[in-house]
Every structure is written in C-alpha cells, then in structure tokens.
Coordinates of C-alpha atoms and ligand atoms in Angstrom, one line a residue:
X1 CA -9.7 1.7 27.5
X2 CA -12.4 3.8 25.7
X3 CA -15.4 2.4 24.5
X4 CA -15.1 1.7 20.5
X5 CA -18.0 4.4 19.4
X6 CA -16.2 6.9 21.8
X7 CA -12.7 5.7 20.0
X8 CA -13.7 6.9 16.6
X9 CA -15.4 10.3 17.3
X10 CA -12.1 11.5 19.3
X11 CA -10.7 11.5 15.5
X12 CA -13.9 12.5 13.5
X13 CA -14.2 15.9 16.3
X14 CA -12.5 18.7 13.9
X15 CA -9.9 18.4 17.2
X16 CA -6.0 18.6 16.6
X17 CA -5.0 15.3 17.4
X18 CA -1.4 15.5 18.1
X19 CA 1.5 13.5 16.6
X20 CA 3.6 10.8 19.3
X21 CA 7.0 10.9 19.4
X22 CA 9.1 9.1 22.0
X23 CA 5.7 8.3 24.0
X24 CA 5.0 11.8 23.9
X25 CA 1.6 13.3 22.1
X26 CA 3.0 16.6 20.7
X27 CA 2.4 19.5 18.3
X28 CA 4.6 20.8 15.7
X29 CA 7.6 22.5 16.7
X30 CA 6.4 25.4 15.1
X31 CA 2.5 24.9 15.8
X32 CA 1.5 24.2 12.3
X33 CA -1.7 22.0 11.0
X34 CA -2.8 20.6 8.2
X35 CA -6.8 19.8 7.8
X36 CA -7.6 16.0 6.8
X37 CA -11.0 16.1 4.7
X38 CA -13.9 13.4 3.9
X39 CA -13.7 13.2 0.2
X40 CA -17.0 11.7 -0.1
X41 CA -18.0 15.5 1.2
X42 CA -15.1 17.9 1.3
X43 CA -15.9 18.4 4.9
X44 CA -12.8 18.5 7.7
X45 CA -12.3 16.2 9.7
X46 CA -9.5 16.9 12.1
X47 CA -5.9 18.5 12.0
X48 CA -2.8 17.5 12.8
X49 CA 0.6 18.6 12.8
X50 CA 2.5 20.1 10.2
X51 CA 5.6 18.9 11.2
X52 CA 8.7 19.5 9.6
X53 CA 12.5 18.9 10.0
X54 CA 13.2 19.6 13.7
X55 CA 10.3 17.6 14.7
X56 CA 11.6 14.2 12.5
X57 CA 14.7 14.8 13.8
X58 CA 13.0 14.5 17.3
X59 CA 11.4 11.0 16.5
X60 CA 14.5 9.7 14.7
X61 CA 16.0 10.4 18.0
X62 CA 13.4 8.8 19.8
X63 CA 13.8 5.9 18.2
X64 CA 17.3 5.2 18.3
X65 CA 16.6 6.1 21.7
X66 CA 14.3 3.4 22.1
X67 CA 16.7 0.8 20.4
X68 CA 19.5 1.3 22.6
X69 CA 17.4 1.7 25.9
X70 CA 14.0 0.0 25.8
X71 CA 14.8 -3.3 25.9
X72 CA 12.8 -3.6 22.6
X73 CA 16.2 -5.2 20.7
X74 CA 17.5 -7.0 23.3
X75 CA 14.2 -8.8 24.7
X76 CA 13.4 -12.8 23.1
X77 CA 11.4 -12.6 20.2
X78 CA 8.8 -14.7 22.2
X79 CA 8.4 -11.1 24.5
X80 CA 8.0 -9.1 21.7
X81 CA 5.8 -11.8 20.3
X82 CA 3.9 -11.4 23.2
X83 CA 3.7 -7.2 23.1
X84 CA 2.8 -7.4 19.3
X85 CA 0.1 -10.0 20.2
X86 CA -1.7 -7.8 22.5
X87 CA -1.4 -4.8 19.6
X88 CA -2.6 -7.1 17.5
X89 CA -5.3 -8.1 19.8
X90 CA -7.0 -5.0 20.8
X91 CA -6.3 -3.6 17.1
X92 CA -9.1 -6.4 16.7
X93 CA -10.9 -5.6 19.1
X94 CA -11.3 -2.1 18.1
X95 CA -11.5 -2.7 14.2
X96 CA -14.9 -0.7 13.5
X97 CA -14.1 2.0 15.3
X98 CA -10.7 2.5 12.9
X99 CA -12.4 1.2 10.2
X100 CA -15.1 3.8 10.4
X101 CA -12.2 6.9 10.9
X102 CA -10.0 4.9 7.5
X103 CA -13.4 5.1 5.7
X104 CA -14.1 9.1 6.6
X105 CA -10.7 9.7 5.9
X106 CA -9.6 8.0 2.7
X107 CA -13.1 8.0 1.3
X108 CA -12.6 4.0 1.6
X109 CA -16.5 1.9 2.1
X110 CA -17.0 0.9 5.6
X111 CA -16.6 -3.0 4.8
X112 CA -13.3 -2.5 2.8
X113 CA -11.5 -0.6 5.7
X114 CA -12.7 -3.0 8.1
X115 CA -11.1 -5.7 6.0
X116 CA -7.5 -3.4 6.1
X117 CA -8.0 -3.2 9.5
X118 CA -8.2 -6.9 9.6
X119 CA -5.2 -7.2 7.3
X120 CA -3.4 -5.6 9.7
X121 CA -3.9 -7.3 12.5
X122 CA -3.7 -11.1 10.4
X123 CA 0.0 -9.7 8.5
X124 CA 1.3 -8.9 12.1
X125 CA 0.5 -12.0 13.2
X126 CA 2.1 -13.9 10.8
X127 CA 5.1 -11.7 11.2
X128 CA 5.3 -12.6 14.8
X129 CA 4.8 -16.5 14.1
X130 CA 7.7 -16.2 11.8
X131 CA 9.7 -14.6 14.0
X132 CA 9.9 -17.7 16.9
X133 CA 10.6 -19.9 14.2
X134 CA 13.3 -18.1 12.1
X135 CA 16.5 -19.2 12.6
X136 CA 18.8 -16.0 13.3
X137 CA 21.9 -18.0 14.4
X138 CA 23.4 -20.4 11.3
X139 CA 26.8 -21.9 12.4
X140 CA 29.2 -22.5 9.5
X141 CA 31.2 -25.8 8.3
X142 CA 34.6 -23.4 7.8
X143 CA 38.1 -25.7 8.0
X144 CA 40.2 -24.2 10.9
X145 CA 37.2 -21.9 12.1
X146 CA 34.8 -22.0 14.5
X147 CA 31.8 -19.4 12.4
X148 CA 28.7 -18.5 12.6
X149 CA 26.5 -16.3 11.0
X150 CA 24.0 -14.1 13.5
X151 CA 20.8 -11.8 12.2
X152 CA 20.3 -8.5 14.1
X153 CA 18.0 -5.8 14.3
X154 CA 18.9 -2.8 12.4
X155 CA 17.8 -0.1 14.5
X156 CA 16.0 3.0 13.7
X157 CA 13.8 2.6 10.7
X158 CA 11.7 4.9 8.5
X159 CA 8.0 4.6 6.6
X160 CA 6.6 6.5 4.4
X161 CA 3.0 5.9 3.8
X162 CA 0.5 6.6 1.0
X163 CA -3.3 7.5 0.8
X164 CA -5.0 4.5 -0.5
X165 CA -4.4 1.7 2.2
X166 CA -3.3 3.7 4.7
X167 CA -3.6 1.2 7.8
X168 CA -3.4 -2.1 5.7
X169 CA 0.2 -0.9 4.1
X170 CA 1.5 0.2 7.7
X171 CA 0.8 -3.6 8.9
X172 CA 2.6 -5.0 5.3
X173 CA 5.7 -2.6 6.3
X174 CA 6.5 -2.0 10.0
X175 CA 5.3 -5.8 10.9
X176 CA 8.6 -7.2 10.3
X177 CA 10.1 -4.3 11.0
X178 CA 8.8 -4.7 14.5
X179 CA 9.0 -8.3 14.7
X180 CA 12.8 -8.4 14.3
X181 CA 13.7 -5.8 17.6
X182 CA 13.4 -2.5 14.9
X183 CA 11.8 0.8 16.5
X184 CA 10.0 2.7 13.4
X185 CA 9.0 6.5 12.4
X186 CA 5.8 6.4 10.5
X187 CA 4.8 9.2 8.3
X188 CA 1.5 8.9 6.9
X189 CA 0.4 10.4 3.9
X190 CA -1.2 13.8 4.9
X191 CA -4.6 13.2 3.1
X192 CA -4.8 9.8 5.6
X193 CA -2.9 10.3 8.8
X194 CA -5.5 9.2 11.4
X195 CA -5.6 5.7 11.3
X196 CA -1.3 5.9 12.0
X197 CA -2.6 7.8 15.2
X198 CA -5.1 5.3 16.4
X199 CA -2.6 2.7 15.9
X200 CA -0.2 4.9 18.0
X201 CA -2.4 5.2 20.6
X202 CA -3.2 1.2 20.7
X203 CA 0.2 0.2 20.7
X204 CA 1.2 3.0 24.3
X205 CA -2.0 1.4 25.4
X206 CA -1.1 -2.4 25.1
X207 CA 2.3 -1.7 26.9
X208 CA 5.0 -1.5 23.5
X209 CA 7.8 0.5 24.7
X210 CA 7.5 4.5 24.2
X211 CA 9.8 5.1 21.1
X212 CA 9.3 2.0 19.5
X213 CA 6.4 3.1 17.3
X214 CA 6.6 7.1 16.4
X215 CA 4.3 8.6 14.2
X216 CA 4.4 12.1 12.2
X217 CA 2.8 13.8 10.6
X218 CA 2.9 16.4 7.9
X219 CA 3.2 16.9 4.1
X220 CA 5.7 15.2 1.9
X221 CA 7.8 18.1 1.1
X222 CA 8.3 18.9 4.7
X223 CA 7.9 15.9 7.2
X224 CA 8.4 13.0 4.2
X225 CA 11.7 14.8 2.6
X226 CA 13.3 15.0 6.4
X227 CA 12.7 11.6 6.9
X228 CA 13.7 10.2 3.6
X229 CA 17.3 12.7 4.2
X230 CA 17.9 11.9 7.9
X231 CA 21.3 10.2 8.4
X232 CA 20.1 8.5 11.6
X233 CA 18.0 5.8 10.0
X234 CA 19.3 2.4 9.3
X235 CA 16.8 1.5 6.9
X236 CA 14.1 3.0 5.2
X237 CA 10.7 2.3 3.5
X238 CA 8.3 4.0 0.8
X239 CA 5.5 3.2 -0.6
X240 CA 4.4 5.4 -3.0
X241 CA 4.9 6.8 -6.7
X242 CA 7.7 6.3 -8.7
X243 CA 8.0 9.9 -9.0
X244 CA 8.4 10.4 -5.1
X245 CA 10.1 7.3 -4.5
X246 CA 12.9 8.3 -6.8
X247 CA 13.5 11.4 -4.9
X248 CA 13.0 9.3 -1.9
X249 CA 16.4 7.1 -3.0
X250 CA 18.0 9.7 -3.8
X251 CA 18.0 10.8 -0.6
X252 CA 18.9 7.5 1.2
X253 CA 21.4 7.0 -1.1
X254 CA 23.7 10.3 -0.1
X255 CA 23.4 8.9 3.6
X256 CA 24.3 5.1 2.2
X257 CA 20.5 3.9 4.0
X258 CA 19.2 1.1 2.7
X259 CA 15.9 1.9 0.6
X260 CA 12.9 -0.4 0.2
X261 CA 10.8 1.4 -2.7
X262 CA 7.3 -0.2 -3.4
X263 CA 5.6 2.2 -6.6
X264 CA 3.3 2.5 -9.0
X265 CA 1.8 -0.4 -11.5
X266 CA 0.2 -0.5 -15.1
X267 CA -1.0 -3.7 -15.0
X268 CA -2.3 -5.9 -17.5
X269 CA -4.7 -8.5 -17.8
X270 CA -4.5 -10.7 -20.6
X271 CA -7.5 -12.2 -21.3
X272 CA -7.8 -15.3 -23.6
X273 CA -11.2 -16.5 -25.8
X274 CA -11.6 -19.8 -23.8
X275 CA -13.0 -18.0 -20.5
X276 CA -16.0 -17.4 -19.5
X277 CA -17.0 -14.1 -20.5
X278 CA -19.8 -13.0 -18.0
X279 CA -17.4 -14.3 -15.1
X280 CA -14.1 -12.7 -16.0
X281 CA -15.9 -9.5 -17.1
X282 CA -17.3 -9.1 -13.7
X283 CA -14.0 -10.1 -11.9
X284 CA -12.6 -7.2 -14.3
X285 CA -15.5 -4.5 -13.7
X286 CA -15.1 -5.3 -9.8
X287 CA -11.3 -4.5 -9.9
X288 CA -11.1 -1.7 -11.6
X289 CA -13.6 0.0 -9.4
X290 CA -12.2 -1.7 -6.0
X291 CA -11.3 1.2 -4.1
X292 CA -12.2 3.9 -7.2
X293 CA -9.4 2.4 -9.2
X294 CA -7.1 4.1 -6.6
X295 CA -5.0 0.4 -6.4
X296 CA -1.0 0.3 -7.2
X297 CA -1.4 -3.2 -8.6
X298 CA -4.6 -2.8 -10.5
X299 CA -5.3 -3.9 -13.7
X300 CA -5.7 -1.3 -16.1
X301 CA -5.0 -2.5 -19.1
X302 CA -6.9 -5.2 -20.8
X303 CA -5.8 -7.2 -23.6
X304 CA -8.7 -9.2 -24.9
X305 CA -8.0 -11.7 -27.8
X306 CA -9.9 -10.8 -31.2
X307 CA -12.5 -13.4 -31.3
X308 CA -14.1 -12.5 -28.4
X309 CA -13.0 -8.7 -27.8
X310 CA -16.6 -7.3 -28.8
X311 CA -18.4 -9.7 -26.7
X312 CA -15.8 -9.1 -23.7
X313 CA -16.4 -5.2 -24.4
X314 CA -20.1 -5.5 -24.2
X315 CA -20.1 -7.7 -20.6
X316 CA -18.2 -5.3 -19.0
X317 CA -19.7 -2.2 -20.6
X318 CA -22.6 -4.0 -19.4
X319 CA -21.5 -4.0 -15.6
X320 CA -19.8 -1.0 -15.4
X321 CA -22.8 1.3 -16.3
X322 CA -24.6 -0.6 -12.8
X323 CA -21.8 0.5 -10.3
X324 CA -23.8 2.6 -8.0
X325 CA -21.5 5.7 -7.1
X326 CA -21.8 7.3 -3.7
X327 CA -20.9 8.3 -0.3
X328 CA -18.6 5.4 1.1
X329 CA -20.7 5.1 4.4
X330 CA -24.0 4.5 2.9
X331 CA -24.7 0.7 2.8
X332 CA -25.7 0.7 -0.8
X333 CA -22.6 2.2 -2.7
X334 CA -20.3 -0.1 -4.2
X335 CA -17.8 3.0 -5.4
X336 CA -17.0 5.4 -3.5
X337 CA -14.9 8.9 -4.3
X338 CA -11.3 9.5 -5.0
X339 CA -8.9 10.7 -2.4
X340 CA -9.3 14.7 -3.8
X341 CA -10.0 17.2 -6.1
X342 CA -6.5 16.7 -7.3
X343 CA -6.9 13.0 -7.8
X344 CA -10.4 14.1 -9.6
X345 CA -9.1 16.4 -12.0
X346 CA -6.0 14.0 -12.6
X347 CA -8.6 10.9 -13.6
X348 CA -10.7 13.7 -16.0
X349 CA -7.1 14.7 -17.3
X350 CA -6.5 11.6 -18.4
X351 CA -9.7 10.9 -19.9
X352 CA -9.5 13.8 -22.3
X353 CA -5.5 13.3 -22.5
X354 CA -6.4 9.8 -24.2
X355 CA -9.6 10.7 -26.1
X356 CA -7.4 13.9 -27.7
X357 CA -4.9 10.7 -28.7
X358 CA -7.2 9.0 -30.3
X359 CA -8.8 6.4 -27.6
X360 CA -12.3 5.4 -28.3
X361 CA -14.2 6.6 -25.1
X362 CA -16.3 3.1 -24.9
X363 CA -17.5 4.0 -21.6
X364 CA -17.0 7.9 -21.3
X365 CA -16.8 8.4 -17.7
X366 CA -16.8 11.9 -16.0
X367 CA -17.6 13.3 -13.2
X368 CA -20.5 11.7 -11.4
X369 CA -22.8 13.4 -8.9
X370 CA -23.8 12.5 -5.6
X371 CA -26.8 14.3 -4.3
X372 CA -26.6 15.7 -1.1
X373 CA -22.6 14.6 -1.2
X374 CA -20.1 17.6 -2.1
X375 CA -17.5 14.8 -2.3
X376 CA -15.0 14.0 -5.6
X377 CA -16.9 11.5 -7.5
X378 CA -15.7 10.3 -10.8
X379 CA -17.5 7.4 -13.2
X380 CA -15.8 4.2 -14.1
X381 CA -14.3 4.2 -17.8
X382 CA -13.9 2.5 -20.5
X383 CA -10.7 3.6 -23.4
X384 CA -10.0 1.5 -26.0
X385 CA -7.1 1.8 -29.1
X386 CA -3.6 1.6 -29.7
X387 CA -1.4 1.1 -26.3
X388 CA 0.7 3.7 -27.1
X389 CA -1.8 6.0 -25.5
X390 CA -1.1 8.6 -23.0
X391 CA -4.1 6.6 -20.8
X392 CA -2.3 3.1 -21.7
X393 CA 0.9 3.8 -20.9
X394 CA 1.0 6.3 -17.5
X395 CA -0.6 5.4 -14.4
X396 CA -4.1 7.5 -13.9
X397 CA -5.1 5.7 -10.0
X398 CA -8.9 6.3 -10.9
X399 CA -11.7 3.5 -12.5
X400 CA -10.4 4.0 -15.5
X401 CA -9.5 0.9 -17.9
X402 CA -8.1 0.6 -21.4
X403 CA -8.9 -2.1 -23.8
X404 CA -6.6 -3.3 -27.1
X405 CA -7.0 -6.5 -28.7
X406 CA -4.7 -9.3 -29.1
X407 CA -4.3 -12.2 -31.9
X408 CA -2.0 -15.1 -30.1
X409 CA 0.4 -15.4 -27.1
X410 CA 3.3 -13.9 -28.3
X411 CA 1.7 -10.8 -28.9
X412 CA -0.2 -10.9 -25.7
X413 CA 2.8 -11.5 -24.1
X414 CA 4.9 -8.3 -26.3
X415 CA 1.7 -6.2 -25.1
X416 CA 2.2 -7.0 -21.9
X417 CA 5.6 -6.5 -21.1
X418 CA 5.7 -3.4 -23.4
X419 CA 5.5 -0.9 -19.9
X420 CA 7.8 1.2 -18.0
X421 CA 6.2 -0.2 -14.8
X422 CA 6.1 -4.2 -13.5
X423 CA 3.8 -4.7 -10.8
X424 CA 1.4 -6.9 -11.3
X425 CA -0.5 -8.7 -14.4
X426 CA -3.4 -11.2 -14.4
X427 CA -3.6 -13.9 -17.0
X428 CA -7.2 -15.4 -17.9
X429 CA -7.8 -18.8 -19.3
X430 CA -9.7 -22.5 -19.1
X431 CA -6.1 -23.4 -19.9
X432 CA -4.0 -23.7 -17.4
X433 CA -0.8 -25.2 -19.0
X434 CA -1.2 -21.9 -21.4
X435 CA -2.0 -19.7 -18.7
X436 CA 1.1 -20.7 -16.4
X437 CA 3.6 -20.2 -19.6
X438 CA 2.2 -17.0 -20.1
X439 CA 2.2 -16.1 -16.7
X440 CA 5.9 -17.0 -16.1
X441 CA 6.8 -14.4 -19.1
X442 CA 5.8 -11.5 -17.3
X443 CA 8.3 -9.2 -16.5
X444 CA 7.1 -7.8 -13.3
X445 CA 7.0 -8.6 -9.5
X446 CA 3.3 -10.9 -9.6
X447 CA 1.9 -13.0 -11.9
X448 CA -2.0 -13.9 -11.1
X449 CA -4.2 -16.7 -12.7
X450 CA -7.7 -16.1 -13.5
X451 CA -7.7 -13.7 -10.6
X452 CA -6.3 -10.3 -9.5
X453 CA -5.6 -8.7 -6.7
X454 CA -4.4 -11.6 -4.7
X455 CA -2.4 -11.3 -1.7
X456 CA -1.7 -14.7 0.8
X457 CA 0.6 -14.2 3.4
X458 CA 3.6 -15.6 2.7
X459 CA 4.1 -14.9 -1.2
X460 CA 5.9 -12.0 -1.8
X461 CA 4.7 -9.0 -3.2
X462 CA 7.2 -6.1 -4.8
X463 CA 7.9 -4.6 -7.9
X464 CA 10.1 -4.1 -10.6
X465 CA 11.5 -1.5 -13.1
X466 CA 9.5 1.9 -12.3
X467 CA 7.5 -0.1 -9.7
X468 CA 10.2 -1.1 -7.1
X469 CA 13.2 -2.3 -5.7
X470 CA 14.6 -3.3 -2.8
X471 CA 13.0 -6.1 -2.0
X472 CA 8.8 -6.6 -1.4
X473 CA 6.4 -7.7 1.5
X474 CA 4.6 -10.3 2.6
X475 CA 7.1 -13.1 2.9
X476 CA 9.9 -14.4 5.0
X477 CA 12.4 -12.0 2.9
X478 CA 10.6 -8.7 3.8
X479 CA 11.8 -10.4 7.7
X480 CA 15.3 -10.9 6.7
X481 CA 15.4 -7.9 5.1
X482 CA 14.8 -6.1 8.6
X483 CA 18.1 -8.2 9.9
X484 CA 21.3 -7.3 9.7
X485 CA 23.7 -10.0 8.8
X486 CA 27.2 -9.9 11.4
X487 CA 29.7 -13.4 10.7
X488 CA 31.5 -13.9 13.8
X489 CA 35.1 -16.0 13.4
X490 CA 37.5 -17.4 15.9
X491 CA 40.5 -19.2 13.9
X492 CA 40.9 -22.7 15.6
Ligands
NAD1 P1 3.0 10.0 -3.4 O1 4.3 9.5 -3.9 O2 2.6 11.3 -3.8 O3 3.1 10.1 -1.8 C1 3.4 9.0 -1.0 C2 4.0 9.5 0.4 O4 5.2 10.2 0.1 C3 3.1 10.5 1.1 O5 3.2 10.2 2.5 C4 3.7 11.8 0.8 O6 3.5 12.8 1.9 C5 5.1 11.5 0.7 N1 5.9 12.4 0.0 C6 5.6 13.3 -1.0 N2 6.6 14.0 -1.4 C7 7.7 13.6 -0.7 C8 9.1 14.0 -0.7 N3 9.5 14.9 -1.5 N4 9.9 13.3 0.1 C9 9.4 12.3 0.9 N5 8.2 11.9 1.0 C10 7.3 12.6 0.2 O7 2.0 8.9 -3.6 P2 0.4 8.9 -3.3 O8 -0.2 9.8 -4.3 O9 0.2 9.1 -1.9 O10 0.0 7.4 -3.6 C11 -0.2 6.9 -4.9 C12 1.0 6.1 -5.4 O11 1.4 5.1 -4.5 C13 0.7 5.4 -6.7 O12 1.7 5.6 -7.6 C14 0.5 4.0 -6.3 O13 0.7 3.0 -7.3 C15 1.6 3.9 -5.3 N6 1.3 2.7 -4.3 C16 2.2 1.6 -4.4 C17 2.0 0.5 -3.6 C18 2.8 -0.8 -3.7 O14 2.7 -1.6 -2.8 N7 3.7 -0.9 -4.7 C19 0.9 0.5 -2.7 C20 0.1 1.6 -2.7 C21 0.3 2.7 -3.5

C-alpha cells in the first residue's frame, strides 16, 4: 500500500482521478470532467468524471450485481465484520493523508477533517458491533403456527452526499448500510468528491468485494437526479437541502423506493439569565463559526432572555470580532472559507436581505480578506430584530447568527418552535429541571442541554418537518432501517 504522504498528493496532482464502479476505475461514458477547487484559494485541484445517466445505470448494476453474486449478503455478519474492520482499520491508518485532501477540498481545517476522518472509522465500528449482536431472527408466540419474523438485506442502495462533511456523513450513511449485507452507489457532492474516492480505493484494497462500494461522480442534475430516479435501488439516502431532497422523493416515490431524507436546520438556542454568560457565549461564538457556519444542525438563532440580552450580546460580540479568518491549512486559523463563491455571495445576500428588513447588523460581517489567499472568505455576523426576518427564518449555511430576546418559557418555547425546519435546538440553563421541560417542547428531531452540536453514537439523529423524514442516523434504527422485514408461517 502507498505510503500516506504519497496517498494524498495522487488526489491533490490536478490528475483525473477516475470514478469505481463494479471494481472498475472508469471515466465518464462520455469523457466529461468537472474541476474540484480549494476554496481557501480558488485553485484546482483535480477532476473527475462528469458522469451522467448511462454511467449510474452502470453502478446500479454493479451493485445488484454484487448483491446477488459476491457473497457480500449471504456471508455471517461476523465476515463482513471482519472485512469492514480492516476498512475501518487502514481508514485509520491513513487518516492524515484523507484528512489533508477533505481539508483542500471542502475548505475544512486540517484538525477538524482529521476528526471526520475519525468519525468515520469510530461510526463503522459501532455499526459492525451492532451488527453481531442484533437479533435478525424473532420467533413468534402465534396459536396453531409455527412464525418467525427474519431481517434481510435490501440490496442495492443509493447515497447522495453533500459538501460540508463529506467523509464523516458517508460513515453516518453507508455504515449500516454495509453492515446489514447492502452494496451502495455513493455520489458525492461535486464540490467534495475526493475523499468518496480515497475511501473507494481503501475498501478494493482491504479485500470488500468489487461492487459492494461504487462511487460516482458528477453534478446533481446529472449523476444525483439518475440516481435519485433509478428503479433498480431498493433504498435510497440524501442528505442535503430541503430544496433537493424534495425533488429527491419525488423521484423515489414514482419508483415506490424507500427515501431516507436528512435536510436543512434553523436551529435555536434558547438561552436563559441563570447561565454563565462568558461560558455559553463562547460555546455559542465557537458553533457558529465551526466549519464557517456551513453546519445543517447549527444554531442560528439565539433567543436570549431580556435581563441579560445586552450583556449576552456584548460577550459574544466580544469573541466573535477575535476569530482569526484564514486559509484552513495554516495552524493558526480557527475559520476557514466557505465551500464557493456561490456559498459567498449567498451568506452576503443574506446579510443585506436581513439588514434591508430591518435587522440590526450587531456585528456586520462581510467579506473578509486573506492575504496571499484568493479563497471565499466571509466574517462571522451578528443580526439582531424581529424573527420574522428573511435571515431568521431561511437557512443562510454561513457564520451568520440572529439574536431576538425573550421574556419567560412560554415564549421561548413559541420562538422556538415558530420554524418551517426541526433539526436541532440547544437549551441553556443552571436549571436543569427547567431546561429538560423546555427541551422536551421542542418540536424537532434533537434537543441539546447546555451544549450543541452533540453527537454520541447510539442516539439518533434526524429531522423533522422541512428537515427530514425517513428515519435518522446514529442508532440501532438507522440498522433496522437497512433490513427488510420477511414473516415466515407454516400452519401447525
Ligand atoms: P444540495 O441539496 O444542493 O446538494 C446535496 C447533494 O445533492 C449533492 O451531492 C448534489 O450534487 C446533489 N443534487 C443536487 N441537485 C440534485 C438533483 N436534482 N437530484 C439529485 N441530487 C442532486 O445541498 P448542499 O448545498 O450540498 O448541502 C447543504 C445542505 O445540506 C444544507 O441544507 C444542509 O443543512 C444540508 N445538510 C443536512 C445534514 C443532515 O444531517 N440533516 C447534514 C449536512 C448537510
């Protein structure tokens, strides 16, 4: 196997680096590329296939191929266990070197993809624990029957892949996917595909059986809409925005597929006057600029309660003005750029969307510059006003936070809820009978306490009304989701 330093520059060479399908490394059908760029520079990094219908078609194929002929299905899950293991394994072993092509490619700092990386390789783990312990044969206490109920493997499954944790969410989805005797097509986001590739090229290495794990890539309207429409798969996954992922069931719904949608969030944190205000403000500051912002489950919106809403202001105006912007790979930046210039000029929309509202611009944010760095920098800031505000109520992905006081729970709680999304909301207080009566009001998929952004393996994580269905990851259900339930009966 190549050396880890070696590993990395293959991807980082401006070289095409081609797409696998059924074991195979191939181009587009049609030869096409698409350019993935640094955004902390603008510069290219590699291409890869443009690929389009025929070629999904191809993978799809592949891996109902797989399925039927591998042995992949079929083997014990202790086998599989012991595959994924070695994937798992040399994933490991190899972490900086992915880490360092996640970073260059999704504009992520160095120490933050080398904890995805991580995540990866700790989520399939668990998966594969859980899978030698789950029970997939249940007999049933029927009179005059002998029944049983059995869990299968589906078969063929899809994933669709977005830009902002491009390796971590792969692990969350096609884990227990994998786990359960599924073969998967991957299709990475096209700003991010590289780190799919890598793991591609790991899993051929460590021995999982060609077909099992496709990847390819391509843009949404081509590669992700032929995936998303192909009648072959029995399940399918998105992760993405609400806007996509609607299209996205749409499409699995003609073919009957079963749909796994995980979207967008406008979260809230509600933030009461018995915390401490230097602590929580820096929790908040560092959230909202973890990753640029760019962070389905963020918080965004901060309810503060009146007593202490100018003090609470101050502290994290206070903060926010020291977060030293720059290129992700140098040791001292602690925010890095957003994915593109589209993601750029959709944060600076926002910000003069809100302020022509009628937001207060606390902290005005902007455009920041990085000398010597051509990349697509933005400034963390700071809205404040009613939260019926263009910036309030849609999701901008970008450091970007609005404030609106509160008086007592029930309005906190009103504020809250009052969103078309339900991801994820934080709840801050010394209180922790209050905070857990609060917290249970939410309507949304997680509740935090005097945290955010939490993620233990085995609570589940999804979303509700425009920010999912179908289930979530994480837990035990995400691996029953990926079996199929068959009853078998013989009258007595
Ligand atoms: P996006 O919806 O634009 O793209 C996501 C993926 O869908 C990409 O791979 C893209 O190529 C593909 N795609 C685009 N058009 C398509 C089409 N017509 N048919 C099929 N596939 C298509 O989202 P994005 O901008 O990459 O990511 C940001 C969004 O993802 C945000 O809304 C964010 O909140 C959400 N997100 C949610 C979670 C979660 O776990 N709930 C996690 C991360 C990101």
């Amino acid at each position: 196997m190549s050396d880890s330093t070696d590993f990395a520059a293959e991807y980082l060479a401006g070289a095409t680096m081609p797409a696998l399908i059924g074991g195979r490394w191939v181009e587009a059908e049609h030869r096409a590329t698409l350019t993935t760029r640094d955004p902390g520079t603008g510069a290219p990094l590699a291409k890869v296939p443009a690929m389009d219908r025929g070629d999904v078609d191809h993978a799809v194929q592949a891996a109902h191929h797989a399925f039927r002929h591998s042995g992949w299905a079929t083997m014990s899950a202790a086998e599989r266990g012991v595959l994924l293991h070695r994937l798992a394994d040399e994933v490991e072993r190899r972490k900086l070197a992915i880490a360092r092509v996640e970073a260059a490619d999704a504009g992520k700092i160095l120490t933050q993809a080398e904890g995805d990386v991580q995540n990866l390789v700790d989520t399939l783990r668990y998966f594969i624990e859980m899978s030698l312990r789950v029970q997939r044969r249940t007999p049933l206490a029927v009179r005059g029957h002998e029944a049983a109920t059995v869990r299968l493997p589906w078969g063929a499954c899809g994933f669709i892949f977005p830009w902002n944790f491009p390796f971590l969410l792969i692990g969350w989805g096609i884990s227990p996917a994998l786990v359960a005797g599924n073969t998967v097509v991957i299709k990475p986001a096209e700003d991010t595909p590289l780190s799919a590739l890598m793991l591609g090229r790991i899993a051929q290495e460590v021995g999982i059986p060609d077909g099992v794990i496709n990847v390819v890539t391509g843009t949404g309207e081509a590669a992700g809409a032929a995936l998303a429409g192909h009648p072959g798969l029995r399940r399918m996954s998105f992760t993405g925005s609400p806007e996509v992922g609607r299209l996205v069931a749409e499409a699995c719904g003609r073919n009957l597929v079963p749909v796994k949608l995980e979207l967008g969030g406008k979260g809230a944190a509600v933030v009461f006057d018995d915390v401490d205000i230097d602590a929580t403000a820096d929790k908040l500051a560092k959230a909202i600029t973890f990753h640029t912002g760019q962070v389905c489950c963020d918080a965004t919106r901060w309810l503060v309660q009146r007593s202490i809403y100018d003090r609470f202001v101050e502290a994290c105006v206070a903060r926010l003005e020291q977060i030293r912007v720059g290129y992700q790979l140098e040791p001292a930046t602690q925010m890095g750029p957003v994915v593109n210039a589209k993601q750029r000029e959709r944060v600076l929309g926002y910000l003069d969307r809100g302020r022509a509202e009628g937001a207060k611009l606390v902290l005005p944010g902007g455009r920041a510059n990085v000398p010597g760095h051509d990349g697509f920098y933005v400034k963390p800031a700071l809205l404040a006003g009613s939260l019926d505000n263009v910036a309030a109520r849609e999701e901008i992905f970008g450091p970007v936070a609005y404030l609106t006081p509160f008086d007592d729970e029930e309005q906190a709680v009103a504020l809250a809820n009052d969103t078309d999304y339900g991801l994820a909301n934080s709840v801050w207080s010394a209180d922790l009978d209050r905070a857990r009566q609060v917290a249970e009001q939410m309507v949304a998929g997680n509740s935090w306490i005097n945290a955010h952004n939490v993620f233990p393996l085995g609570v589940p994580y999804g979303g509700i009304k425009k920010s999912g269905m179908g289930g979530g990851v994480l837990s035990v259900e995400a691996f029953l989701d990926y079996t199929r339930g068959l009853s078998v009966v013989r009258p007595l």
